[in-house]
């Protein structure tokens, strides 16, 4: 009956499992990796809870051992995409009317399953499919997604509690309805947690979702879909539809019931989606909510008061964790000359200790980049730096795709603060450093603020408080997530809501109520208890 005011306890962030040598979680993860890699599975579409096979197949491979096939997956065409829309809209009738506490319970259960019996499976699938180290898989596929599910349930409760004031003669209330239609979630390869959040955040608010996963992350995303089913997600609420981008444009973006797009990926693709929606705007029942997090050119800006050891650690973790394949990754740095002279030898020696290889060897810090296309693109930037008179390779600069798509952690030094690798997103383990004159701090700070079209993440390093204030103010729009004396990656749900503006997206802050508000369309209801019975007003009684 729902006769009660239900409260969700304030969640705490999921503790990170460290997988230390000899621990049970480490052994379980190793066993699960062996189990998954020694079987080739078939991944169907999932429409209305049913498995659908088209016979049009793609392949999921292991990036660090690209001859190893993990799965063959079915690809949707026109018939399946239209069926997914029809099925989702049919499921919505029941889903949107389900009491919110029961919707919350499904996703809270998914969080508990992921924190417990599903943890090793999801982490192992992510490690194999996306070439992530145990730590990178753990903080992503396990901890962050668990946090998204728990915190979003609490945020939903808080949104529903926000109500307008009423008078003695009338009762005012706001009903937070889901959007009218379906939400299209287009998810990226690099974070399983983002994939999970892009589909579950709208669904939690009563929406139905069509999920187009990235082909290079489809394997781990399939396990996430199975997790949601195991948690009791009703059939048709989320429909898992591997498909081509061109077919999405033909059949999804032209549908009158498109209510929203939840996207993470490249700026170019997001721009094309935005244009397509604009071209079709007169067809839609409503103006679609277009929410996207796109590219980045994360920066590290060091003042001469920076701590050298802290700075070096941030440069390495920020640039090379997960092979730099984070939109938040540190890919450009500004370091004063005297500080560079003092740190460069130590920096070089530490770079030499970085191990890269098969992620099944837990000693490796880095794995492979995601696919052949990424490998060739990154190599192109390295060759450009090698051929330029304005740059030289300080460390790394090579790649080898014989077994896997491996790119060495690379540091480029440039004399041009607008060098190609200082401006363009590379999405690989490449850090470009501009060494500025110690007396050119203000001018270089200005360069950092205006060089990149992006505005996602950035970090400053200094110990002088007035300098920190100055840098924070001048770089106000250069980053939507701004870090002081820390690397520009690793935002935590509930602590650092994530997103940026400029060419980095709509800055709707995943991991906060701000994002959830995009998936509701409020209805204000006023009930008057003693309504007027005469249309006149007192001033009308005399001339």
Coordinates of C-alpha atoms in Angstrom, one line a residue:
X1 CA 0.0 0.0 0.0
X2 CA 3.0 2.3 0.5
X3 CA 1.4 4.0 3.6
X4 CA 4.6 5.3 5.1
X5 CA 7.4 7.7 4.7
X6 CA 10.4 5.5 3.8
X7 CA 13.9 6.5 4.5
X8 CA 17.2 5.3 3.0
X9 CA 20.2 5.4 5.3
X10 CA 23.0 7.8 4.2
X11 CA 25.4 5.5 2.2
X12 CA 29.1 5.2 2.7
X13 CA 31.6 4.7 -0.1
X14 CA 32.4 1.1 -0.8
X15 CA 35.8 0.1 0.7
X16 CA 38.5 -0.7 -1.9
X17 CA 39.7 -4.3 -1.9
X18 CA 43.5 -4.3 -2.2
X19 CA 44.0 -7.9 -3.4
X20 CA 47.2 -8.2 -1.4
X21 CA 49.3 -11.3 -1.8
X22 CA 47.8 -14.4 -0.1
X23 CA 44.4 -12.8 0.4
X24 CA 41.2 -14.7 -0.3
X25 CA 39.8 -11.9 -2.7
X26 CA 43.0 -12.1 -4.7
X27 CA 42.7 -15.9 -5.1
X28 CA 39.0 -15.6 -6.0
X29 CA 39.8 -13.0 -8.6
X30 CA 42.6 -15.1 -10.1
X31 CA 40.3 -18.1 -10.3
X32 CA 37.5 -16.1 -12.0
X33 CA 39.9 -14.7 -14.6
X34 CA 41.0 -18.2 -15.4
X35 CA 37.4 -19.4 -15.6
X36 CA 36.3 -16.6 -17.9
X37 CA 39.2 -16.6 -20.3
X38 CA 39.0 -20.3 -20.8
X39 CA 35.5 -20.1 -22.2
X40 CA 34.1 -18.3 -25.3
X41 CA 30.6 -17.2 -24.7
X42 CA 27.8 -16.0 -27.0
X43 CA 26.3 -12.6 -26.1
X44 CA 22.7 -12.1 -27.2
X45 CA 20.6 -9.0 -27.3
X46 CA 18.3 -8.7 -24.3
X47 CA 14.9 -7.3 -25.2
X48 CA 12.1 -7.5 -22.7
X49 CA 14.2 -9.9 -20.6
X50 CA 14.4 -12.4 -23.5
X51 CA 17.6 -13.3 -25.3
X52 CA 17.5 -12.4 -29.0
X53 CA 20.0 -13.6 -31.6
X54 CA 20.4 -12.0 -35.0
X55 CA 23.2 -14.1 -36.5
X56 CA 25.0 -10.9 -37.4
X57 CA 28.1 -11.4 -35.1
X58 CA 30.9 -9.3 -33.7
X59 CA 33.9 -10.3 -31.6
X60 CA 35.1 -9.4 -28.1
X61 CA 38.8 -9.8 -27.7
X62 CA 41.5 -9.4 -25.0
X63 CA 43.4 -6.1 -25.8
X64 CA 46.6 -7.4 -24.2
X65 CA 46.4 -10.7 -26.1
X66 CA 44.4 -9.7 -29.2
X67 CA 44.2 -13.2 -30.7
X68 CA 42.2 -14.4 -27.7
X69 CA 38.5 -14.3 -28.2
X70 CA 36.3 -13.8 -25.2
X71 CA 32.9 -13.8 -26.9
X72 CA 30.9 -13.5 -30.1
X73 CA 28.0 -11.0 -29.8
X74 CA 24.9 -10.5 -31.8
X75 CA 24.3 -7.1 -33.4
X76 CA 20.9 -5.5 -33.6
X77 CA 19.3 -4.3 -36.8
X78 CA 16.2 -2.3 -37.7
X79 CA 13.8 -5.0 -36.5
X80 CA 15.4 -5.5 -33.1
X81 CA 15.8 -1.7 -32.5
X82 CA 12.2 -1.1 -33.2
X83 CA 11.2 -4.1 -31.0
X84 CA 13.3 -2.7 -28.2
X85 CA 11.5 0.6 -28.3
X86 CA 8.1 -1.0 -28.4
X87 CA 9.0 -3.3 -25.5
X88 CA 10.4 -0.6 -23.4
X89 CA 7.4 1.6 -23.8
X90 CA 5.1 -1.3 -22.9
X91 CA 7.2 -2.0 -19.8
X92 CA 7.0 1.6 -18.7
X93 CA 3.3 1.4 -17.9
X94 CA 4.1 -0.8 -14.9
X95 CA 7.5 0.5 -14.1
X96 CA 6.6 4.1 -13.7
X97 CA 3.8 3.3 -11.3
X98 CA 5.9 1.0 -9.1
X99 CA 6.3 2.6 -5.7
X100 CA 9.7 4.4 -5.6
X101 CA 10.9 2.4 -2.6
X102 CA 10.5 -0.8 -4.6
X103 CA 12.5 0.6 -7.5
X104 CA 15.2 1.7 -5.0
X105 CA 15.2 -1.8 -3.5
X106 CA 16.1 -3.4 -6.9
X107 CA 19.1 -1.2 -7.4
X108 CA 20.2 -1.4 -3.7
X109 CA 20.1 -5.2 -4.1
X110 CA 22.2 -5.0 -7.2
X111 CA 24.7 -3.0 -5.2
X112 CA 24.8 -5.7 -2.5
X113 CA 25.2 -8.5 -5.1
X114 CA 28.1 -6.6 -6.7
X115 CA 29.7 -6.0 -3.3
X116 CA 29.5 -9.7 -2.6
X117 CA 29.0 -12.7 -4.9
X118 CA 29.3 -10.9 -8.2
X119 CA 32.4 -8.8 -7.4
X120 CA 35.0 -11.2 -8.7
X121 CA 33.0 -11.9 -11.9
X122 CA 32.5 -8.2 -12.8
X123 CA 36.1 -7.3 -12.0
X124 CA 37.5 -10.3 -13.9
X125 CA 35.4 -9.5 -17.0
X126 CA 36.5 -5.9 -16.8
X127 CA 40.2 -6.8 -16.5
X128 CA 40.0 -9.1 -19.5
X129 CA 37.8 -7.0 -21.7
X130 CA 39.3 -3.6 -21.0
X131 CA 42.8 -4.6 -20.0
X132 CA 42.6 -3.1 -16.5
X133 CA 44.8 -3.8 -13.6
X134 CA 43.1 -5.3 -10.5
X135 CA 43.2 -1.9 -8.8
X136 CA 41.7 -0.1 -11.8
X137 CA 39.0 -2.7 -12.2
X138 CA 38.2 -2.6 -8.5
X139 CA 37.8 1.1 -8.2
X140 CA 35.7 1.2 -11.3
X141 CA 33.6 -1.9 -11.9
X142 CA 33.1 -2.7 -8.3
X143 CA 33.4 0.3 -5.9
X144 CA 32.2 3.2 -8.2
X145 CA 29.2 1.3 -9.5
X146 CA 28.3 0.2 -6.0
X147 CA 28.5 3.8 -5.0
X148 CA 26.4 5.0 -7.9
X149 CA 23.6 2.5 -7.1
X150 CA 23.6 3.3 -3.3
X151 CA 24.0 7.0 -3.5
X152 CA 21.5 7.5 -6.4
X153 CA 18.9 5.7 -4.4
X154 CA 19.4 8.1 -1.5
X155 CA 19.5 11.1 -3.9
X156 CA 16.1 9.9 -5.4
X157 CA 14.6 9.9 -1.9
X158 CA 15.9 13.4 -1.2
X159 CA 14.5 14.7 -4.5
X160 CA 11.1 13.3 -3.8
X161 CA 11.1 14.9 -0.3
X162 CA 11.5 18.4 -1.8
X163 CA 8.1 19.9 -1.8
X164 CA 6.7 23.5 -2.1
X165 CA 5.0 25.4 0.7
X166 CA 1.2 25.3 1.2
X167 CA -1.3 27.7 2.7
X168 CA -4.2 27.0 5.0
X169 CA -6.6 27.0 2.1
X170 CA -4.6 24.9 -0.4
X171 CA -2.2 22.0 -0.5
X172 CA 0.6 22.2 -3.0
X173 CA 2.7 19.3 -4.0
X174 CA 5.2 18.3 -6.7
X175 CA 5.1 14.9 -8.4
X176 CA 8.4 13.9 -9.9
X177 CA 7.4 12.0 -13.0
X178 CA 9.7 10.1 -15.3
X179 CA 10.2 11.5 -18.8
X180 CA 7.5 10.7 -21.3
X181 CA 9.1 8.2 -23.7
X182 CA 12.4 6.2 -23.5
X183 CA 16.0 7.1 -22.7
X184 CA 18.8 6.1 -25.0
X185 CA 22.0 5.3 -23.1
X186 CA 25.2 5.2 -25.2
X187 CA 28.0 4.0 -23.0
X188 CA 31.8 4.1 -23.3
X189 CA 34.5 1.4 -23.3
X190 CA 36.7 2.8 -20.5
X191 CA 34.5 2.6 -17.3
X192 CA 32.1 -0.2 -16.4
X193 CA 30.8 2.0 -13.6
X194 CA 29.9 4.8 -16.1
X195 CA 28.1 2.2 -18.3
X196 CA 26.2 1.0 -15.3
X197 CA 25.3 4.5 -14.2
X198 CA 24.2 5.8 -17.6
X199 CA 21.5 3.1 -17.7
X200 CA 20.5 2.8 -14.1
X201 CA 20.3 6.5 -13.2
X202 CA 17.3 7.2 -15.5
X203 CA 15.8 3.8 -14.8
X204 CA 15.8 4.4 -11.1
X205 CA 13.6 7.4 -11.6
X206 CA 11.0 5.4 -13.4
X207 CA 12.3 5.7 -17.0
X208 CA 12.8 2.9 -19.5
X209 CA 16.2 2.6 -21.2
X210 CA 17.6 1.4 -24.5
X211 CA 21.3 0.5 -23.8
X212 CA 23.8 0.7 -26.6
X213 CA 27.1 -0.5 -25.2
X214 CA 30.5 0.2 -26.8
X215 CA 31.6 -2.9 -28.7
X216 CA 35.0 -2.9 -27.0
X217 CA 33.4 -3.1 -23.6
X218 CA 30.4 -5.2 -24.5
X219 CA 31.7 -8.3 -22.7
X220 CA 31.9 -6.7 -19.2
X221 CA 28.6 -4.8 -19.9
X222 CA 26.8 -8.0 -20.6
X223 CA 27.7 -9.3 -17.1
X224 CA 26.4 -6.0 -15.7
X225 CA 23.1 -6.6 -17.5
X226 CA 22.9 -10.1 -16.0
X227 CA 23.6 -8.6 -12.6
X228 CA 20.7 -6.3 -12.9
X229 CA 18.4 -9.1 -13.9
X230 CA 19.6 -11.1 -10.9
X231 CA 18.7 -8.2 -8.7
X232 CA 15.1 -8.4 -10.0
X233 CA 15.0 -5.7 -12.6
X234 CA 11.6 -6.2 -14.4
X235 CA 11.8 -7.2 -18.1
X236 CA 11.9 -4.4 -20.6
X237 CA 13.0 -1.7 -18.2
X238 CA 16.6 -1.8 -19.6
X239 CA 17.1 -3.4 -23.0
X240 CA 20.6 -4.4 -24.0
X241 CA 21.1 -3.6 -27.7
X242 CA 24.6 -3.9 -29.2
X243 CA 24.2 -2.1 -32.5
X244 CA 25.9 0.2 -35.0
X245 CA 26.0 4.0 -34.6
X246 CA 24.5 4.5 -38.0
X247 CA 21.5 2.3 -37.1
X248 CA 21.0 4.2 -33.8
X249 CA 20.8 7.4 -35.9
X250 CA 18.3 5.9 -38.3
X251 CA 15.9 4.2 -35.9
X252 CA 16.4 5.6 -32.4
X253 CA 17.1 9.3 -32.9
X254 CA 14.1 9.7 -35.3
X255 CA 11.6 8.0 -33.0
X256 CA 8.9 10.3 -31.7
X257 CA 9.2 8.9 -28.2
X258 CA 12.9 9.7 -27.7
X259 CA 12.8 11.4 -24.3
X260 CA 16.5 11.7 -23.5
X261 CA 20.1 10.7 -24.3
X262 CA 22.6 9.7 -21.6
X263 CA 26.0 9.6 -23.2
X264 CA 29.7 9.3 -22.5
X265 CA 32.1 9.2 -25.3
X266 CA 33.9 11.4 -27.8
X267 CA 33.1 15.1 -28.4
X268 CA 32.7 14.4 -32.1
X269 CA 30.0 11.7 -31.6
X270 CA 28.2 13.8 -29.0
X271 CA 28.1 16.8 -31.4
X272 CA 26.7 14.5 -34.1
X273 CA 23.9 13.3 -31.7
X274 CA 23.1 16.9 -30.7
X275 CA 22.8 17.9 -34.4
X276 CA 20.6 14.9 -35.2
X277 CA 18.3 15.6 -32.3
X278 CA 18.0 19.3 -33.5
X279 CA 17.2 18.2 -37.0
X280 CA 14.4 15.9 -35.7
X281 CA 13.1 18.2 -32.9
X282 CA 9.7 18.8 -34.5
X283 CA 9.0 15.1 -34.6
X284 CA 9.4 14.5 -30.9
X285 CA 6.6 14.4 -28.3
X286 CA 8.9 16.4 -26.0
X287 CA 12.2 18.2 -26.2
X288 CA 14.7 15.3 -25.4
X289 CA 17.1 15.8 -22.5
X290 CA 20.6 15.5 -24.0
X291 CA 23.1 14.8 -21.2
X292 CA 26.7 14.0 -22.2
X293 CA 30.2 13.7 -20.8
X294 CA 32.7 13.9 -23.6
X295 CA 36.4 14.6 -24.1
X296 CA 39.1 16.1 -21.9
X297 CA 42.6 17.5 -21.9
X298 CA 43.4 17.2 -18.2
X299 CA 46.2 19.5 -17.0
X300 CA 48.6 19.6 -14.1
X301 CA 50.0 23.1 -13.3
X302 CA 52.9 23.3 -10.9
X303 CA 54.1 26.4 -9.0
X304 CA 57.7 26.5 -7.8
X305 CA 56.4 25.9 -4.3
X306 CA 55.1 22.5 -5.2
X307 CA 56.3 19.4 -3.4
X308 CA 58.4 17.4 -5.9
X309 CA 57.5 13.9 -4.7
X310 CA 53.8 14.7 -4.6
X311 CA 54.0 16.2 -8.1
X312 CA 55.9 13.2 -9.6
X313 CA 53.4 10.7 -8.1
X314 CA 50.5 12.7 -9.5
X315 CA 52.1 13.0 -12.9
X316 CA 52.6 9.2 -13.2
X317 CA 49.2 8.2 -11.7
X318 CA 47.3 10.9 -13.5
X319 CA 48.8 10.2 -16.9
X320 CA 49.5 6.5 -17.0
X321 CA 46.9 4.7 -14.9
X322 CA 44.7 2.7 -17.2
X323 CA 47.0 3.6 -20.0
X324 CA 45.8 7.2 -20.0
X325 CA 42.4 6.1 -21.3
X326 CA 40.4 8.3 -19.0
X327 CA 38.8 11.5 -20.1
X328 CA 40.1 12.9 -16.8
X329 CA 43.7 11.8 -17.4
X330 CA 46.6 14.2 -17.0
X331 CA 47.8 14.7 -20.6
X332 CA 49.5 18.1 -20.4
X333 CA 51.6 19.7 -17.6
X334 CA 53.1 23.1 -17.0
X335 CA 56.3 23.0 -14.8
X336 CA 58.6 25.9 -13.9
X337 CA 62.2 25.6 -15.1
X338 CA 63.9 25.5 -11.7
X339 CA 61.5 22.9 -10.4
X340 CA 62.0 20.8 -13.5
X341 CA 65.7 20.9 -13.1
X342 CA 65.3 19.7 -9.5
X343 CA 62.9 16.9 -10.3
X344 CA 63.7 15.6 -13.8
X345 CA 66.3 13.0 -12.8
X346 CA 64.2 11.5 -10.1
X347 CA 61.2 11.6 -12.4
X348 CA 63.1 9.6 -15.1
X349 CA 64.3 7.0 -12.7
X350 CA 60.7 6.4 -11.4
X351 CA 59.3 6.2 -14.9
X352 CA 61.8 3.4 -15.6
X353 CA 60.2 1.3 -12.8
X354 CA 56.7 1.2 -14.5
X355 CA 55.8 -2.3 -15.5
X356 CA 53.5 -2.9 -18.5
X357 CA 52.1 -6.2 -19.8
X358 CA 49.4 -8.8 -19.3
X359 CA 47.1 -7.7 -16.5
X360 CA 47.0 -11.3 -15.1
X361 CA 50.4 -10.5 -13.8
X362 CA 49.4 -8.4 -10.8
X363 CA 52.9 -6.7 -10.7
X364 CA 52.0 -4.8 -13.9
X365 CA 51.0 -1.1 -13.5
X366 CA 49.7 -0.8 -17.1
X367 CA 48.0 -3.0 -19.6
X368 CA 47.2 -2.5 -23.3
X369 CA 45.2 0.2 -25.0
X370 CA 41.8 -0.9 -26.1
X371 CA 42.1 -1.8 -29.7
X372 CA 44.0 -1.5 -33.0
X373 CA 42.4 1.8 -33.9
X374 CA 43.5 3.4 -30.6
X375 CA 47.0 1.9 -31.0
X376 CA 47.4 3.5 -34.4
X377 CA 46.0 6.8 -33.4
X378 CA 48.3 7.1 -30.4
X379 CA 51.3 6.0 -32.5
X380 CA 50.5 8.8 -34.9
X381 CA 50.9 11.4 -32.1
X382 CA 54.2 9.8 -31.0
X383 CA 55.6 10.0 -34.6
X384 CA 54.5 13.6 -34.9
X385 CA 56.5 14.5 -31.7
X386 CA 59.5 12.6 -32.9
X387 CA 59.5 14.4 -36.3
X388 CA 58.9 17.9 -34.8
X389 CA 61.6 20.5 -34.0
X390 CA 59.4 21.8 -31.2
X391 CA 59.4 18.6 -29.1
X392 CA 61.4 15.6 -28.1
X393 CA 60.7 12.3 -26.3
X394 CA 61.9 12.4 -22.7
X395 CA 60.8 8.9 -22.0
X396 CA 59.0 6.1 -23.9
X397 CA 57.6 6.8 -27.3
X398 CA 57.3 3.3 -28.7
X399 CA 54.5 0.8 -29.2
X400 CA 54.3 -2.9 -30.0
X401 CA 51.1 -4.7 -31.2
X402 CA 52.6 -8.1 -31.8
X403 CA 50.7 -9.7 -28.9
X404 CA 48.7 -6.9 -27.5
X405 CA 48.2 -3.2 -28.1
X406 CA 50.9 -1.9 -25.9
X407 CA 52.1 1.7 -25.9
X408 CA 54.9 2.7 -23.6
X409 CA 54.3 5.3 -20.9
X410 CA 55.5 8.4 -22.8
X411 CA 56.6 11.8 -21.7
X412 CA 57.1 14.5 -24.4
X413 CA 58.9 17.8 -23.7
X414 CA 57.8 20.7 -25.9
X415 CA 59.0 24.3 -26.3
X416 CA 55.6 25.3 -27.8
X417 CA 52.7 25.5 -25.2
X418 CA 50.3 25.1 -28.1
X419 CA 52.0 22.0 -29.5
X420 CA 49.6 19.5 -31.0
X421 CA 49.9 17.1 -28.0
X422 CA 49.2 20.0 -25.6
X423 CA 45.9 20.8 -27.3
X424 CA 44.3 17.6 -28.7
X425 CA 42.9 14.7 -26.7
X426 CA 45.0 11.6 -27.3
X427 CA 43.4 9.1 -24.9
X428 CA 46.5 7.1 -24.3
X429 CA 49.6 7.0 -22.0
X430 CA 51.1 10.2 -23.3
X431 CA 52.0 13.2 -21.2
X432 CA 53.3 16.4 -22.7
X433 CA 55.2 18.9 -20.5
X434 CA 55.8 22.5 -21.2
X435 CA 58.6 24.0 -19.1
X436 CA 58.0 27.6 -18.4
X437 CA 60.3 30.4 -17.2
X438 CA 60.1 31.0 -13.5
X439 CA 59.2 34.7 -14.1
X440 CA 56.4 33.7 -16.6
X441 CA 53.9 32.2 -14.1
X442 CA 51.0 34.6 -14.9
X443 CA 51.4 34.3 -18.6
X444 CA 51.6 30.5 -18.5
X445 CA 48.6 30.3 -16.2
X446 CA 46.7 32.2 -18.8
X447 CA 47.9 29.8 -21.5
X448 CA 46.7 26.8 -19.4
X449 CA 43.2 28.5 -19.1
X450 CA 42.7 29.0 -22.8
X451 CA 44.8 26.4 -24.7
X452 CA 42.3 23.5 -24.8
X453 CA 38.7 23.5 -26.0
X454 CA 37.9 21.2 -23.1
X455 CA 37.0 21.9 -19.5
X456 CA 36.9 18.6 -17.7
X457 CA 39.7 18.1 -15.1
X458 CA 42.8 19.9 -13.9
X459 CA 45.1 20.0 -11.0
X460 CA 47.4 22.6 -9.4
X461 CA 50.4 22.0 -7.2
X462 CA 51.6 24.6 -4.8
X463 CA 52.2 25.1 -1.1
X464 CA 51.6 28.9 -0.9
X465 CA 48.0 29.7 -0.1
X466 CA 47.8 33.0 -2.0
X467 CA 49.2 31.3 -5.0
X468 CA 46.6 28.5 -4.7
X469 CA 43.8 31.1 -4.5
X470 CA 45.1 32.9 -7.6
X471 CA 45.4 29.7 -9.6
X472 CA 41.9 28.4 -8.5
X473 CA 40.3 31.7 -9.6
X474 CA 42.1 32.1 -12.9
X475 CA 41.4 28.5 -13.9
X476 CA 37.7 28.7 -12.9
X477 CA 36.3 27.5 -16.3
X478 CA 39.3 25.3 -17.3
X479 CA 38.0 22.4 -15.3
X480 CA 34.7 21.1 -14.0
X481 CA 36.6 18.9 -11.5
X482 CA 39.5 20.9 -10.0
X483 CA 42.1 19.3 -7.7
X484 CA 44.6 21.0 -5.4
X485 CA 47.7 19.0 -4.7
X486 CA 46.2 15.8 -6.1
X487 CA 46.0 14.1 -9.5
X488 CA 43.1 15.2 -11.8
X489 CA 41.6 11.7 -11.9
X490 CA 39.7 9.4 -9.5
X491 CA 36.5 11.3 -8.7
X492 CA 34.5 9.5 -6.0
X493 CA 30.7 9.3 -6.0
X494 CA 29.2 11.5 -3.2
X495 CA 32.5 13.3 -2.8
X496 CA 33.5 14.8 -6.1
X497 CA 30.5 14.9 -8.5
X498 CA 32.0 14.5 -12.0
X499 CA 31.6 16.5 -15.2
X500 CA 32.9 19.5 -17.1
X501 CA 31.7 22.1 -19.6
X502 CA 33.1 23.7 -22.7
X503 CA 33.7 20.8 -25.2
X504 CA 33.7 18.3 -22.3
X505 CA 30.0 18.0 -22.0
X506 CA 26.9 19.3 -20.3
X507 CA 28.3 19.2 -16.8
X508 CA 25.4 17.4 -15.3
X509 CA 27.6 15.9 -12.6
X510 CA 27.3 12.1 -12.4
X511 CA 27.3 11.0 -8.8
X512 CA 25.0 13.8 -7.6
X513 CA 21.3 14.8 -7.5
X514 CA 22.0 17.2 -10.4
X515 CA 22.2 14.3 -12.8
X516 CA 19.1 12.6 -11.5
X517 CA 17.1 15.8 -12.0
X518 CA 17.6 15.5 -15.7
X519 CA 15.5 12.3 -15.8
X520 CA 12.3 13.7 -14.3
X521 CA 9.6 16.1 -15.5
X522 CA 7.9 17.5 -12.4
X523 CA 4.2 18.1 -12.2
X524 CA 3.0 20.8 -9.8
X525 CA -0.4 20.0 -8.2
X526 CA -2.5 22.5 -6.3
X527 CA -5.6 21.4 -4.4
X528 CA -7.8 24.2 -3.1
X529 CA -10.0 23.3 -0.2
X530 CA -12.5 26.1 -0.2
X531 CA -12.5 27.5 -3.8
X532 CA -14.1 30.9 -4.8
X533 CA -17.7 30.9 -5.9
X534 CA -17.8 34.4 -7.4
X535 CA -15.5 35.7 -10.2
X536 CA -15.5 39.3 -8.9
X537 CA -12.8 41.0 -6.7
X538 CA -13.3 43.6 -3.9
X539 CA -12.0 46.5 -5.9
X540 CA -14.9 46.0 -8.3
X541 CA -17.5 47.0 -5.8
X542 CA -17.0 50.8 -6.3
X543 CA -16.2 53.0 -9.4

